[in-house]
Coordinates of C-alpha atoms in Angstrom, one line a residue:
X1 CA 0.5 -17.1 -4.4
X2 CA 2.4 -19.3 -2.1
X3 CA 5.2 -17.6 -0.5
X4 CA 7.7 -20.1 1.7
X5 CA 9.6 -19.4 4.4
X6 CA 7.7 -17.5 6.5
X7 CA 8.8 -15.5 9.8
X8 CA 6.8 -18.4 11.3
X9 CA 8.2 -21.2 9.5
X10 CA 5.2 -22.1 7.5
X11 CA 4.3 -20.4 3.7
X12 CA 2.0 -18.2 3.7
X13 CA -1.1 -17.5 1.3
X14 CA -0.8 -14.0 -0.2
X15 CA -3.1 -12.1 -3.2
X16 CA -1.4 -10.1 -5.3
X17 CA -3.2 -6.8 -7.1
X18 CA -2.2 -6.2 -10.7
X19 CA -2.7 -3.5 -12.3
X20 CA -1.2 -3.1 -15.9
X21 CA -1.2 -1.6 -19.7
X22 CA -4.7 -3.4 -21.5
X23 CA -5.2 -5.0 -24.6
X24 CA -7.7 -2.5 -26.5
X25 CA -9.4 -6.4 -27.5
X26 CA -12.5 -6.7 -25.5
X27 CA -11.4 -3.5 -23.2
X28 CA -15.1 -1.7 -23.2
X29 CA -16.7 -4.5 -22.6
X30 CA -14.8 -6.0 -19.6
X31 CA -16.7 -4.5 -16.0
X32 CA -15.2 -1.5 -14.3
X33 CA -13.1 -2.6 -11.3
X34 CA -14.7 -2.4 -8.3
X35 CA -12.5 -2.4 -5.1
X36 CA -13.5 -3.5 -1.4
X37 CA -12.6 -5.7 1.7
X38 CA -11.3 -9.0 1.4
X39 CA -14.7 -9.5 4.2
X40 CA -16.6 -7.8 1.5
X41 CA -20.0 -9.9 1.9
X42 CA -18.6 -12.5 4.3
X43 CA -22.0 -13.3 6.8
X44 CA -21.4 -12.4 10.7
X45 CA -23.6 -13.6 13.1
X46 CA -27.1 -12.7 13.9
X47 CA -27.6 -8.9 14.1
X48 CA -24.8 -7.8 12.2
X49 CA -25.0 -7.4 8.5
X50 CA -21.7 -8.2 6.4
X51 CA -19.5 -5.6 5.4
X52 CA -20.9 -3.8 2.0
X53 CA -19.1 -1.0 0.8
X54 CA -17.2 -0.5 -2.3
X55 CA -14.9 2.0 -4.2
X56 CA -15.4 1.9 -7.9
X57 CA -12.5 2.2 -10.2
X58 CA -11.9 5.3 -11.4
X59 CA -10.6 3.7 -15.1
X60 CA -9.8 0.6 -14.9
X61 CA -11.3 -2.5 -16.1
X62 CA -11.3 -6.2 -15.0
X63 CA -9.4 -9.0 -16.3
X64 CA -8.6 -7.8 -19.5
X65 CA -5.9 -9.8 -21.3
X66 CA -2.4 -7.1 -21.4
X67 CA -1.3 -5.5 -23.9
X68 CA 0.8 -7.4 -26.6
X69 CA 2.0 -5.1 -28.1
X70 CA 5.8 -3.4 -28.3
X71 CA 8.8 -4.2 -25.8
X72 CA 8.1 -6.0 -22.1
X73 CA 6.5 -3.3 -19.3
X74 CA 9.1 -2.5 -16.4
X75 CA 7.6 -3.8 -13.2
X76 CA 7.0 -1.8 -10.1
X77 CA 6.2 -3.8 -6.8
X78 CA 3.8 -1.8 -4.4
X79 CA 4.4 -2.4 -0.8
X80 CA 1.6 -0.8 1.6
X81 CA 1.6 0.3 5.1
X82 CA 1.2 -1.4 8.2
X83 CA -2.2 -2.2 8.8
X84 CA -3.2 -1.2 5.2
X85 CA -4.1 -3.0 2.2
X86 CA -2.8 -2.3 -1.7
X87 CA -6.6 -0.7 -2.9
X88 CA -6.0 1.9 -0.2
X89 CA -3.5 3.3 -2.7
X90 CA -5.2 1.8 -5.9
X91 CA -6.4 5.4 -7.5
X92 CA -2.9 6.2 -7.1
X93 CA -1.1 2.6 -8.8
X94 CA -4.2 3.1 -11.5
X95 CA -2.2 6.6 -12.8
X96 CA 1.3 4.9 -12.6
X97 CA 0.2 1.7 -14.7
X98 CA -1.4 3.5 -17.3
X99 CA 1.7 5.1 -18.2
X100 CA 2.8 1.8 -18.8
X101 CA 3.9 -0.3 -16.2
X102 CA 3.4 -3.1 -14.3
X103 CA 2.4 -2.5 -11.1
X104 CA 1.7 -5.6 -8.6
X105 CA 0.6 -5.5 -5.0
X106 CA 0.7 -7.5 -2.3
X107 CA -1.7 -8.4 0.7
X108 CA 1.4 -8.6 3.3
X109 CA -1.1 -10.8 5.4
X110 CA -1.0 -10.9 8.9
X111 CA -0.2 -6.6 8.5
X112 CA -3.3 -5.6 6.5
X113 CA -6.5 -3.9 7.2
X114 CA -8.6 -6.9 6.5
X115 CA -6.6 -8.9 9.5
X116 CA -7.1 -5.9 12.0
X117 CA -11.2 -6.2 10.6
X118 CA -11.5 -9.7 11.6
X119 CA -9.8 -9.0 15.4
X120 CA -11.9 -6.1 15.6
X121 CA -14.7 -8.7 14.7
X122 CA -13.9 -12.0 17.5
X123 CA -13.0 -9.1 19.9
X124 CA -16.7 -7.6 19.8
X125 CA -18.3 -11.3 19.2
X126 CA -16.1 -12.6 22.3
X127 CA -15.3 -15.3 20.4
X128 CA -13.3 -16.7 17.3
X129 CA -16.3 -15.8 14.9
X130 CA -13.7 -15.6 11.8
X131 CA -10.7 -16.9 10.6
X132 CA -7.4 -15.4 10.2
X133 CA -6.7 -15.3 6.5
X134 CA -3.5 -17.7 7.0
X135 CA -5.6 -20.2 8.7
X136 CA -3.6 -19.4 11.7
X137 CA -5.1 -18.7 15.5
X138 CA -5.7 -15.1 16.5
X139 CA -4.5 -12.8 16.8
X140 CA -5.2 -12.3 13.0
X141 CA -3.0 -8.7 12.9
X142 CA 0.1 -9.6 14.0
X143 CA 2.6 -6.1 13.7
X144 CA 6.0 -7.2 15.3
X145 CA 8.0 -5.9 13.6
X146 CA 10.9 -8.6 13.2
X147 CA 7.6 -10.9 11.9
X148 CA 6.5 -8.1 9.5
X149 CA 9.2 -7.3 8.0
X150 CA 10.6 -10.3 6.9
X151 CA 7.7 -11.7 5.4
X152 CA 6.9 -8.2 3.6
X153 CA 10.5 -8.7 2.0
X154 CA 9.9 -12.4 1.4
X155 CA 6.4 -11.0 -0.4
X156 CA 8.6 -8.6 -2.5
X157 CA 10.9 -11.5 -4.1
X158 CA 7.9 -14.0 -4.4
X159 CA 5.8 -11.5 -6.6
X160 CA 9.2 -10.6 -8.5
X161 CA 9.5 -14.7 -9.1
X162 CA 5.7 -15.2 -10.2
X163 CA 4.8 -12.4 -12.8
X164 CA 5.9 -14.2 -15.3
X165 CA 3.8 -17.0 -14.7
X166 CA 1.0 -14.6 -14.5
X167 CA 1.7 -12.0 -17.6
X168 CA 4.1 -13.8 -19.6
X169 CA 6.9 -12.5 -21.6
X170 CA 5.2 -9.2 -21.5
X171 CA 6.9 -8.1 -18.4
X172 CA 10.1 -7.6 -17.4
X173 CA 11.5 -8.5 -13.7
X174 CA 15.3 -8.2 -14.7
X175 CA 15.1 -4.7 -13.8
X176 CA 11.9 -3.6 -10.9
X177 CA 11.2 -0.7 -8.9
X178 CA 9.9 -1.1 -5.6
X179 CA 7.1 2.1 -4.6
X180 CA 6.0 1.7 -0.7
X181 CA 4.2 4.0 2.0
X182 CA 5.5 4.1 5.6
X183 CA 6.4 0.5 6.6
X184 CA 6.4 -0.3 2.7
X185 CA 9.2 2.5 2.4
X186 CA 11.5 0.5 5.0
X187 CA 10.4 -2.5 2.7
X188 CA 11.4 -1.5 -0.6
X189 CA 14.8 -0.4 1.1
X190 CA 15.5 -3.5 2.6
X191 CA 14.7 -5.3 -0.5
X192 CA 17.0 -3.1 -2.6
X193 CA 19.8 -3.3 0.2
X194 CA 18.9 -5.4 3.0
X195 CA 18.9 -5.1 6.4
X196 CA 20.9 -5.2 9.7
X197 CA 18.1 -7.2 11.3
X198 CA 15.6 -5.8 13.7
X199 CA 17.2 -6.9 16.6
X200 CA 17.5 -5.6 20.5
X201 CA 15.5 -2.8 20.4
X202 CA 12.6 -4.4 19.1
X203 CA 13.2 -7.4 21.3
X204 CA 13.1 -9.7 18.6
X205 CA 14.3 -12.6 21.2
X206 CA 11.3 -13.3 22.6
X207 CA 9.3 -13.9 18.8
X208 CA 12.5 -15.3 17.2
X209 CA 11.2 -19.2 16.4
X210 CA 13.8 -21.7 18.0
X211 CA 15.2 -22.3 14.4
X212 CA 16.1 -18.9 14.1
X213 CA 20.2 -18.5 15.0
X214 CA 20.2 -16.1 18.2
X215 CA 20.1 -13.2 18.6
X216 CA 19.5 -11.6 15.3
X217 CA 16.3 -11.8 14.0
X218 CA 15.8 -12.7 10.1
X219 CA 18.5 -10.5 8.3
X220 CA 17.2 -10.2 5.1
X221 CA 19.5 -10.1 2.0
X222 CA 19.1 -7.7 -1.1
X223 CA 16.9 -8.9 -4.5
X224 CA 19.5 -8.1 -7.1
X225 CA 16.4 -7.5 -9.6
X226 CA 15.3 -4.2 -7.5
X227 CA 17.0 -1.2 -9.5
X228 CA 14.7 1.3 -7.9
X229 CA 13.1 2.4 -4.5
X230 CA 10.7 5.4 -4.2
X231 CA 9.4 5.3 -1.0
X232 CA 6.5 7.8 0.9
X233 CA 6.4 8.8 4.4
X234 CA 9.3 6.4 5.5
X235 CA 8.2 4.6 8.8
X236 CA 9.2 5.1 12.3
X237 CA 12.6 5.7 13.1
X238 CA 12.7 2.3 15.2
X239 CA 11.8 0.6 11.9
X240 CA 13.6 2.6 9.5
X241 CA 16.8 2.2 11.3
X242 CA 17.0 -1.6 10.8
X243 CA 17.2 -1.4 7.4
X244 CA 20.7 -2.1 5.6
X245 CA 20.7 1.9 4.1
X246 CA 24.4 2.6 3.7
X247 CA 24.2 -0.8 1.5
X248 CA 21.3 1.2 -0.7
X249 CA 23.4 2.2 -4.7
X250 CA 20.6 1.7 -6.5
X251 CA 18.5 4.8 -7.4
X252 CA 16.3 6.5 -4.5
X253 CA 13.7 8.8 -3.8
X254 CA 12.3 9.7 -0.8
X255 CA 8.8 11.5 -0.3
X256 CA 7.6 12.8 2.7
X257 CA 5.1 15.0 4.5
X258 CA 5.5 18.3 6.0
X259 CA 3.0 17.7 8.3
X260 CA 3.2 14.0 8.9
X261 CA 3.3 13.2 12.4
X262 CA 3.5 9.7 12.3
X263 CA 6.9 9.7 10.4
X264 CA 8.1 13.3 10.5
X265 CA 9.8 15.0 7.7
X266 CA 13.3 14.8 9.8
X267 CA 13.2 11.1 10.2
X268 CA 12.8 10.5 6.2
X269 CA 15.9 12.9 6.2
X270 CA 17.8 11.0 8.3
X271 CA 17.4 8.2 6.7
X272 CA 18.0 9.8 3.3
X273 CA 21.0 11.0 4.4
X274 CA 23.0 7.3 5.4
X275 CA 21.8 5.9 2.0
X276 CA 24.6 5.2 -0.4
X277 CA 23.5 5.6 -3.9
X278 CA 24.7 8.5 -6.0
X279 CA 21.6 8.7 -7.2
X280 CA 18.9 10.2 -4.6
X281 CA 16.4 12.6 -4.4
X282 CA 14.0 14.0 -1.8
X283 CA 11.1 15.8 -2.1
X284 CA 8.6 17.3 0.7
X285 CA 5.1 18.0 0.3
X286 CA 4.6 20.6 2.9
X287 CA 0.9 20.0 3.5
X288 CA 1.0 16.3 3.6
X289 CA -0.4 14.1 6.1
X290 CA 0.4 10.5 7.0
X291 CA -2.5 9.1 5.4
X292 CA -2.7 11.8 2.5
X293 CA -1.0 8.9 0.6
X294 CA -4.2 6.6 1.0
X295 CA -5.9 7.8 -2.4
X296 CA -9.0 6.1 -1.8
X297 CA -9.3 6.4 1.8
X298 CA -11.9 9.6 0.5
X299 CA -13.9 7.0 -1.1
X300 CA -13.9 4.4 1.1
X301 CA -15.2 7.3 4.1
X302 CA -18.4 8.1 1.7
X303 CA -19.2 4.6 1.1
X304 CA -19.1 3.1 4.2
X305 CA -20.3 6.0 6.4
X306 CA -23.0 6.3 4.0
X307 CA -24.3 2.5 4.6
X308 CA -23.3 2.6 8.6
X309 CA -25.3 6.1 9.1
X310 CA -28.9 4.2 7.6
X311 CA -28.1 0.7 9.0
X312 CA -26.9 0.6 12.9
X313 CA -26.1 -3.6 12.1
X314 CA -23.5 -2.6 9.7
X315 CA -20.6 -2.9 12.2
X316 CA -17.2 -3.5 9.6
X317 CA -19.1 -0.6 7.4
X318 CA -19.1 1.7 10.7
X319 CA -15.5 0.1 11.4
X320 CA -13.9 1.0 8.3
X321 CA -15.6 4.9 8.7
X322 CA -14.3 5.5 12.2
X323 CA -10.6 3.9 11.6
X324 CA -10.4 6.6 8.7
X325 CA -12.0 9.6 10.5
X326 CA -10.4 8.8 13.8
X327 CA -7.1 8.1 12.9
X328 CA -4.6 10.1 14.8
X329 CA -1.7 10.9 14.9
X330 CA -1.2 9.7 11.2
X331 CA -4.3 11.9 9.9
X332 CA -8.1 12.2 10.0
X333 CA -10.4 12.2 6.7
X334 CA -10.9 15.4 7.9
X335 CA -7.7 17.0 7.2
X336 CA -6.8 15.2 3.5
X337 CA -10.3 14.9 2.5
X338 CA -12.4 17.5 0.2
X339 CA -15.9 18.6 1.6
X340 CA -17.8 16.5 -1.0
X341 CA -16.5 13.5 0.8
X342 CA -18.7 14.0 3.9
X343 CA -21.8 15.6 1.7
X344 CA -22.2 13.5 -1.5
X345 CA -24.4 11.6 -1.8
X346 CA -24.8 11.1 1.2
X347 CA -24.4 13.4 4.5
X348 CA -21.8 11.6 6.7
X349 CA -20.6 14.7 8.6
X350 CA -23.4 13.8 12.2
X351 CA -22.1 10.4 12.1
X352 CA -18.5 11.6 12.0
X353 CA -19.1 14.3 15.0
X354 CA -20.7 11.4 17.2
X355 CA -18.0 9.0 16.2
X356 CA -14.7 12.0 17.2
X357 CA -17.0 13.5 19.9
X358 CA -15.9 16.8 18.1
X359 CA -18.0 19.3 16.2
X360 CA -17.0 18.8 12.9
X361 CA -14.5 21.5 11.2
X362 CA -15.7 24.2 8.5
X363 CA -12.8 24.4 6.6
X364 CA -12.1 21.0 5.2
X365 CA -9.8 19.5 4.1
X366 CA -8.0 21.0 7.1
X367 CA -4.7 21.3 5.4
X368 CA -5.4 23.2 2.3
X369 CA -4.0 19.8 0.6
X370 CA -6.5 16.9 -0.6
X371 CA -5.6 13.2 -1.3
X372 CA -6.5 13.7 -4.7
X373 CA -3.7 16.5 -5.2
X374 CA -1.1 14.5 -3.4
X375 CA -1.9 11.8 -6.1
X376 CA -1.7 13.7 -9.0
X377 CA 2.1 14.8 -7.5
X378 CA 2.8 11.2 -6.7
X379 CA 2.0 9.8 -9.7
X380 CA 4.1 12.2 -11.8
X381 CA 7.1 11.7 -9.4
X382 CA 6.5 8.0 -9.9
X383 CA 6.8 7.9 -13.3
X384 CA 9.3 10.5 -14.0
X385 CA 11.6 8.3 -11.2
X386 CA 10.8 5.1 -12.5
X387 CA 10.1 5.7 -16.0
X388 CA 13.6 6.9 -16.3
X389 CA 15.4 4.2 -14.2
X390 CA 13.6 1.3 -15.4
X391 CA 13.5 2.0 -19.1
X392 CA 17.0 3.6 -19.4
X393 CA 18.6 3.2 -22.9
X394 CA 22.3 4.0 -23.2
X395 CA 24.6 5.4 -20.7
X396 CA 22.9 9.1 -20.6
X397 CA 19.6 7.2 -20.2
X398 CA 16.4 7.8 -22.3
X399 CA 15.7 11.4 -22.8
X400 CA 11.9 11.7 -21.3
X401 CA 9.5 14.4 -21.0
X402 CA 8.0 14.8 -17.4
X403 CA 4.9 13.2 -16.9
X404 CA 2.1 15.1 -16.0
X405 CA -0.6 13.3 -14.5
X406 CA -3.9 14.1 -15.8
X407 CA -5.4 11.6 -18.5
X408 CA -4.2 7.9 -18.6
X409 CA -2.3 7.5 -21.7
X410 CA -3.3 4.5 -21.8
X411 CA -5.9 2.3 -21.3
X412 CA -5.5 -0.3 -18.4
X413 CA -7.0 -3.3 -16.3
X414 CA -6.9 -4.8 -12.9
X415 CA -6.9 -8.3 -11.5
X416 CA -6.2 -10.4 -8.3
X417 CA -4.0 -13.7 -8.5
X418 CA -3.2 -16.3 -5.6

C-alpha cells in the first residue's frame, strides 16, 4: 500500500501481512504459508548465494478467500519492533487470528530486518549492490527515531483506512486494537493517544525536513478508530517517554519481561503508571527475554544455520543466524530457545560456538522459559484483552470464557497486499 506523508516528505511503499478467519471453500487445498525474507531468493553477486531459508506455517494457508460467514471480524493492527519484521511474530498473530480476528501487519520500511539485511549486504560488497526497498539511497535502515515513529503511526492509520478495500465488509475498523513489541508498544500508544513529539532529546533538529515547523518534530495525533492497545516489552525509556500517555483512555495492557534488559520491567511500569485509562492492566512474565516475543525467531535459527553451516557462500543465511544467536542485550536464541532448535535436523550448536566465541551452554533454553511458552501466554492475553474490548455487547460487555491457547478454533489463512 501507499502510505503518504512520509517523515521524508515522499509516500512510502509498505506490505501489509494478513492474517484472518478462512472460508472452509477451498481451505485444504490452498498451500501452507511459508514465511521468509523479503531478499528471499534475490541473486547477490558472484560467490555469494541468495538468502534461502524459510519458516513454514504452523496452520495457516495461503490466499484463501475469508470467512463469510456471521458478523464483521474486529481488527487488530500488529506493530513490530525496531529492526524487525511482522513474520518474526507470525506463529504468535496465527493463534490470535484463529480465534477470529483480523490481524494485519505492517513492514514499517526503513525499520525492518530486511533493510538492516541489504546494509549489511552494500557494506560487505563495498558498494551499492541492492536497493533500499523505498527506492531511496542508503542507508536502507534508517532508526531515528523522530523518522520512525512517525511513519510507524502513519503505517497504523493507512492499514486501518485500506482493509476494507482488501477484505470487504467482513471486517470492522470502527473499533481496532493495536498489539506491538518494544518500539511497536510506543506505536500502538501513540496511535491510541498521540504523542508529545520526539523532540530535544533525540535531537530531532538536525533530521527535521525544512517543511517541518521548528522545533518539534512530527507530533502525531490520535486515530479515533484505536479502542485498544496491548503492548510487549515497551521500548526504551527515551522512546517511550515521547508518547502522549496521560492522553491514553482507551483500554491498556502492558506486558513485560522479568528479565528483559533491553526494556526493563521498571520502565514498562513507569510508563504504565502516567497512562490515563481506567481501564489498565499489567502483567509480568518473570522469565521473559527481550526477544522471547519473536515466536519464530526458533525457526528461523534452525533454518538458516542449518543452510549457512553446509554452504560458507550463504552470507544473509549466516546473517540472519548470528543476528539471532548474538543478540545482546535484548536476548540470545540461547536463552528463549528449546534444545531441539540447535539439534533438529540439523546440528547448528559448532556454528553457533564459532559465531559467540563461547562454548555453548548445557542447559538451554537458559531461562527455564521458551518462545513457544511465552506464545501460548501471549496469545491467551491477546484474546481475552481484545476479544473482550473489541467485541463488547452492552454496557457490562460480553460475558467471555478465557481463551486458552492450544488448538485454533478455527481455521485460518495468510496473505501479503501492497
Amino acid at each position: 500500500m501507499t502510505v503518504p506523508g512520509s517523515a521524508l516528505g515522499e509516500p512510502r511503499e509498505v506490505e501489509v501481512h494478513l492474517w484472518y478467519p478462512a472460508d472452509g471453500k477451498g481451505f485444504s487445498e490452498a498451500p501452507q504459508t511459508v514465511y521468509t525474507s523479503a531478499l528471499y531468493g534475490r541473486p547477490l553477486m558472484a560467490g555469494w548465494d541468495p538468502l534461502s531459508w524459510t519458516v513454514l506455517s504452523e496452520v495457516a494457508r495461503e490466499d484463501v478467500a475469508i470467512d463469510p460467514r456471521g458478523r464483521p471480524f474486529p481488527v487488530i493492527v500488529f506493530s513490530h519492533g525496531a529492526t524487525n519484521d511482522p513474520i518474526d511474530y507470525a506463529q504468535t498473530l496465527e493463534l490470535i487470528a484463529s480465534a477470529g480476528f483480523v490481524v494485519a501487519a505492517p513492514d514499517h520500511v526503513n525499520n525492518t530486518q530486511d533493510d538492516v539485511r541489504i546494509d549489511y549486504v552494500n557494506k560487505k560488497a563495498g558498494f551499492q549492490l541492492l536497493n533500499c526497498n523505498d527506492h531511496r539511497p542508503p542507508p536502507c535502515s534508517r532508526t531515528d527515531v523522530a523518522f520512525s515513529m512517525a511513519d510507524r503511526v502513519n503505517d497504523i492509520s493507512a492499514v486501518l483506512n485500506r482493509l476494507p478495500g482488501w477484505l470487504g465488509d467482513r471486517v470492522d475498523v470502527s473499533r481496532a486494537g493495536v498489539l506491538g513489541h518494544s518500539r511497536g508498544t510506543v506505536t500502538a500508544l501513540a496511535a491510541a493517544g498521540g504523542s508529545v513529539a520526539w523532540s530535544k532529546d533525540l535531537n530531532c533538529q538536525a533530521v527535521v525536513p525544512p517543511q517541518a515547523p521548528p522545533p518539534l518534530c512530527w507530533p502525531l495525533s490520535p486515530d479515533p478508530r484505536v479502542k485498544a492497545v496491548m503492548g510487549l516489552a515497551i521500548g526504551a525509556p527515551k522512546i517511550t517517554f515521547g508518547a502522549n500517555l496521560a492522553n491514553i483512555t482507551v483500554p491498556t495492557l502492558l506486558v513485560a519481561g522479568g528479565q528483559d534488559q533491553t526494556s526493563p520491567q521498571a520502565v514498562s511500569q513507569a510508563a504504565f503508571d502516567q497512562i490515563a485509562s481506567d481501564e489498565k492492566t499489567f502483567v509480568s512474565i518473570p522469565n521473559a527475554v527481550h526477544r522471547s516475543f519473536d515466536s519464530t525467531y526458533c525457526d528461523q535459527a534452525q533454518a538458516a544455520g542449518a543452510i549457512a553451516e553446509r554452504n560458507p557462500r550463504a552470507i544473509l543465511d549466516l546473517q540472519t543466524l548470528a543476528g539471532i544467536v548474538t543478540a545482546n542485550p535484548s536476548g540470545t536464541a540461547m536463552q528463549y530457545c528449546a534444545l531441539t532448535t540447535f539439534t533438529t535436523p540439523t546440528d547448528i550448536r559448532p556454528l553457533i560456538a564459532a559465531l559467540t566465541g563461547l562454548p555453548f551452554p548445557n542447559n538451554v533454553p537458559t531461562t527455564g522459559l521458551t518462545s513457544d511458552e511465552v506464545k501460548q501466554q501471549v496469545t491467551e492475553l491477546a484474546v481475552t484483552f481484545f476479544g473482550t474490548v473489541l467485541k463488547r455487547e452492552g454496557n457490562d460487555g460480553p460475558h467471555l470464557t478465557r481463551y486458552r491457547a492450544q488448538q485454533p478454533e478455527r481455521a485460518f489463512a495468510h496473505q501479503k497486499v501492497r
